[in-house]
Structures are given as structure tokens and as C-alpha cells.
Amino acid sequence: MTGRQQIARALLPLVGVAMLLAVWTLVNGLKLVDPVLLPSPTETFRTLWEGMTSGKLGVDFVKTVARTISSTAIAAVIAIPLGILLGSSEKLYRSVEFLIDFFRSTPASAMFPLFLVLFGVGDRTKISVAAFGAGLVILFNVAYGVMNARKTRLLAAKVMGASRTRVLFDVMLLESLPQTFVGLRNGVSLALVIIVVAEMFIGSTDGLGQRVFEAQQLFDMPGMYAAIFAAGALGYALNLLFLLIERRFVHWAGR
Amino acid sequence: MTSAAASVASGLSSGFDESRRTAPHVTIRGLSKRYPDAVIYDAFDFDIPRGKLISVFGPNGCGKSTLINMIAGLVPADSGEVLFDGRPLSRVKFGYVFQNYREALFPWLPAFDNIAYPLKLMGVPKAERKLRVERLVAHLGVKIDLALYPYYLSGGQQQLVSIMRALIVEPEVLFLDEPFSALDYEMTLFMREQLQRVFMETKTTTVLVSHDLEEAVYLSDYVLLLSRHPARVVEFVPYDAPRPRTDKTMSESSFVATKAHCLKLFQHEVRRG
């Protein structure tokens, strides 16, 4: 591939962005939608920039990041060892599989009232509901990763004289890492969704969810779009961050 | 160690000329294995000769791999006994090479650490592990960049790493389960030479499961021809062409005759089913 072709290929993802901005500008310029409901791209991004650099939006952004990361961290600390334990015995996993699948299928938002009763109105409720949702996702991915460890690899370790513990730590654990990262990525995405929803409705004073909700209540449309974009950027960045960590630590995944 | 086992061990290292030993290395007695749909082995007896390379060949599904897997303890036998110079498997250092090298190597370890892993399990200190791998590499004349992760190596190189991992413990017996059947023909020919070289260098008792008769005869001192299940020994065919064997060996009359003889027995077995 020539240098010019490489550059063209790298710029390809920007085509969609440019198209969206063009349509948006056009719709706004021709006043096809009420400008109060749909502000211009420039106004929206100016609000986003000002809000992130000097306004309250930046503070809310950091708050949401902190809540999402702490709930994912709590989920990982509990779910990863538990997943390894469950995955290392198929019988054990099958015995609790229904429970895991049931609660994994239960919308985490339906758990808010219960967690409100348990933890009251505050960060603990938001973080624990998000950790609950993310934890189940991580748990079942880790367990499957351990259960689906390549049989040949386990046999190879066994035939070389590895004890059960050695097989667990030297082989199963590493074998399950790619699937563990799938769980972590899905978990952090889910945690962000839950945190944003919780910030909207569970008596919050800060966070991106609260910002979107408040902007809507005040009919501050540029502020609302700015907060939505900030939330989108956060979700994208978290996913990218976990992908980069995964590539660094699980260099063999998919090879 | 019991006194009997100790005397066997000391007999191995007391300056006795190894080449004069005639007792079989591995004795298999009354080995039986039944799967839900078939009896694979029924009171199977066999002696594996010492310091020879034998190939196991037979009809599909006759239990070629099952045999070495039972000997190597990967698959439990229903009954019977396998002894290595009178000792059970748990007291024996052996090497096992899988057909699927991709799944047998550890992709999270560089090739070097893959080879050294069995030593790590044995508690050999790091410096000595390094020394022993380097010695093996030099001994076999291997030219692979062992700092690479396995997935950067070609299929043949990966299988060579697997073979080295099996050899690093200086095994008494080396088992190979169709080690070259996942490789292309060019690589297979190259790997046959590598295995022959390993065998000539180490004289390790080697059991090779093969589905390629040409390969089985070319590499072996004996071809163990098995019948359809329940497997019994059809014939233990000797082939004593001098090593190193080359492409020319395959056009010699003794090779052609041995291969034809094995093929005749094999086809007779296949039709019998």
C-alpha cells in the first residue's frame, strides 16, 4: 500500500462524522427542525468545550468517570476470583448457572428501589447497582473463559507433571484472560449506562446523567446536547482504554 | 525410592554398555479399554524395545492414539499394567508431543520459556533452566529465534518447539501423536529429518503414532501394525536401513519391500472389517 492510500484508509472513519455534521448543518440552516430543539453544531460544540474546560460539565464528567470506574473495579475484584472458582468446576457452575442468567437478564434499573432501601440515597446505591450489573457480566465471562480453556493445553500441562494448582494458575487463568477482558469491556459499558440512569433519577446533584436531565428541565438544549456528547465520548473512551489494556496484556488473543 | 527401584536406577549408570541391554523398555500387560460403543483394547500385551524408534500404524479408529495416551497416562485404562523398567509411570520422566501444536504450546510464553516450562515444574532454578535450554538448542542445531512468541513461528517451528519441550527433561521415552499431520508436505519432510536427527542424537526410546505409512517406515526401526478394534498386534515389522536415511533410502528395494509388506497387511485388516 502506498503512503497516500494508507492516509486515505486512516481518514475513512471520518467520512461518517463529516456526513453527520453536513446533514446537521443543512437541517439547521434550512430550519427544517425548530432551532430551539436542534441548535447548530458550532453552538453545541462551543457549549461542550466551554462546559468541559471551565464550566460544571467537566466536574460532572469526572464524577461519572469516578463512579463508573469504582463500580467496575468493585465488580472485577469480586467477580473475577468467583468466576475462576465457578469455572474450574463445571458442576459448580451448572448448579448456579440459572441464578446468574436470571439476574443477568433482570434489568439492573429494576433493582434501584431495592438498593435504595439497602443503601439510601447517595453514591453507594448508584455504585452498588452498577457493580451488581457489571459483576454478573464479568462473572459469567470469566467462568466461561475458564471452562473453555483448551483441553489440549490443560493436558499438556498435566502430562508435564503440573499439579492441579499449577494447572489453575499457569494455564487456566491465562487461558481465561481473553474472555475476562470481553467481560470487563461489557461490564464497564453496562456500569456507565446504569450510573448515568441513576444520576438522572436517584436524587443526584452531579454527574453526566444529572446534567442531561437538568439541561432538559431548564430547556437548555445546547447544554443537553453537549452533555450527551460528553457521555458518548466517555463510553467510547472507556471501551478503547480496555481494548488497549487488553492488547497489551493478552497479546496472544485471537492468534 | 525402594531398594528394587534403586538398584534398577544404579544399574543404568554404572558404566554398563547401554547398547548391550536387550530387556524391553516398556512392558504392557493385559491392557483393556472399552468405550461405550466399542472395545478398543482387550487384554493387550506388548513390549516396547529400548532405544528404538517404533511407529504405530493401523486402520482408522483402531486406537493408535489411545494406546500411547494410556501408556503416557493421558487416558485411564480400564485395567492392565504398564511398566517402564519395572517402574510405574509416576516415577518416569517422559515427553509427549501433541498433534495440535497450536493448542499444546502456551501462547503467553516466548518459545524459550515454553521449552523451559517442564524444568520450572520440576523446580530447576532459572539460571540452570536457561543453561539447559541453550545446551539442547546447540545439541540439536536448532535455528529458531526462541525469544519470539509461538504464534510468530511457522507450524513446523512450533512443532519443533513442542518436541524440544518434550526433550528438555531428558525423557526416557518420547511419545509423538501424529506430530506432523497438521503440517504441509514441505514442512513434513523437513520435520521428519529433524525428528530423525533428534533420535540419532539422543537414542531416546520413541513411540510415534502415524497415519502415513511412508513416514512410519522411513523413520522407524519397527512398525507396530495394529488390527481393527479390539486391537491386537498384526505384526511387528522390523526395518533396519542405516541412518541417516535420506530420499534415496525411499527408493531402495528394502524400503519398498517393507512398505509393500505393511500395506498388504494393512489392507487385509481394512477389508476384514
Coordinates of C-alpha atoms in Angstrom, one line a residue, chain A residues 150-163 166-167 170-172 174-175 251-252 255, chain B residues 72-74 94 96 98 100 102-109 114 117-118 120-121 149 151-152 165:
Chain A
R150 CA -8.2 -25.5 25.5
K151 CA -8.3 -29.1 26.6
T152 CA -5.0 -29.9 24.9
R153 CA -3.3 -27.1 26.8
L154 CA -4.5 -28.5 30.1
L155 CA -3.5 -32.0 29.1
A156 CA -0.1 -30.7 28.0
A157 CA 0.5 -29.1 31.4
K158 CA -0.8 -32.3 33.2
V159 CA 1.4 -34.6 31.1
M160 CA 4.4 -32.4 32.0
G161 CA 3.7 -33.1 35.7
A162 CA 1.8 -29.9 36.7
S163 CA -0.3 -30.2 39.8
R166 CA -0.2 -25.2 38.9
V167 CA -2.6 -26.0 36.1
D170 CA -0.2 -21.4 34.9
V171 CA -2.8 -22.4 32.4
M172 CA -6.5 -21.9 33.2
L174 CA -4.1 -17.2 31.4
E175 CA -6.4 -19.2 29.1
H251 CA -1.1 -10.2 23.2
W252 CA -2.0 -13.7 22.1
R255 CA -3.8 -15.6 17.3
Chain B
A72 CA 1.5 -41.8 28.9
G73 CA -1.4 -41.6 31.4
L74 CA -3.5 -39.1 29.5
F94 CA 8.8 -38.9 29.6
Y96 CA 4.7 -36.2 24.9
F98 CA 0.7 -33.4 20.6
N100 CA -2.1 -29.9 17.6
R102 CA -1.1 -24.6 18.3
E103 CA -3.1 -25.7 21.3
A104 CA -0.3 -27.5 23.1
L105 CA 2.1 -24.6 23.4
F106 CA 1.5 -21.7 25.7
P107 CA 0.9 -18.6 23.6
W108 CA 1.6 -16.3 26.6
L109 CA 5.2 -17.6 26.9
N114 CA 7.8 -22.9 26.6
Y117 CA 8.4 -24.9 31.4
P118 CA 8.8 -28.6 32.4
K120 CA 10.2 -24.9 36.1
L121 CA 7.6 -27.5 37.2
Y149 CA 6.1 -16.0 21.0
Y151 CA 2.3 -17.5 17.2
Y152 CA 5.1 -15.7 15.3
R165 CA 9.8 -29.0 25.3

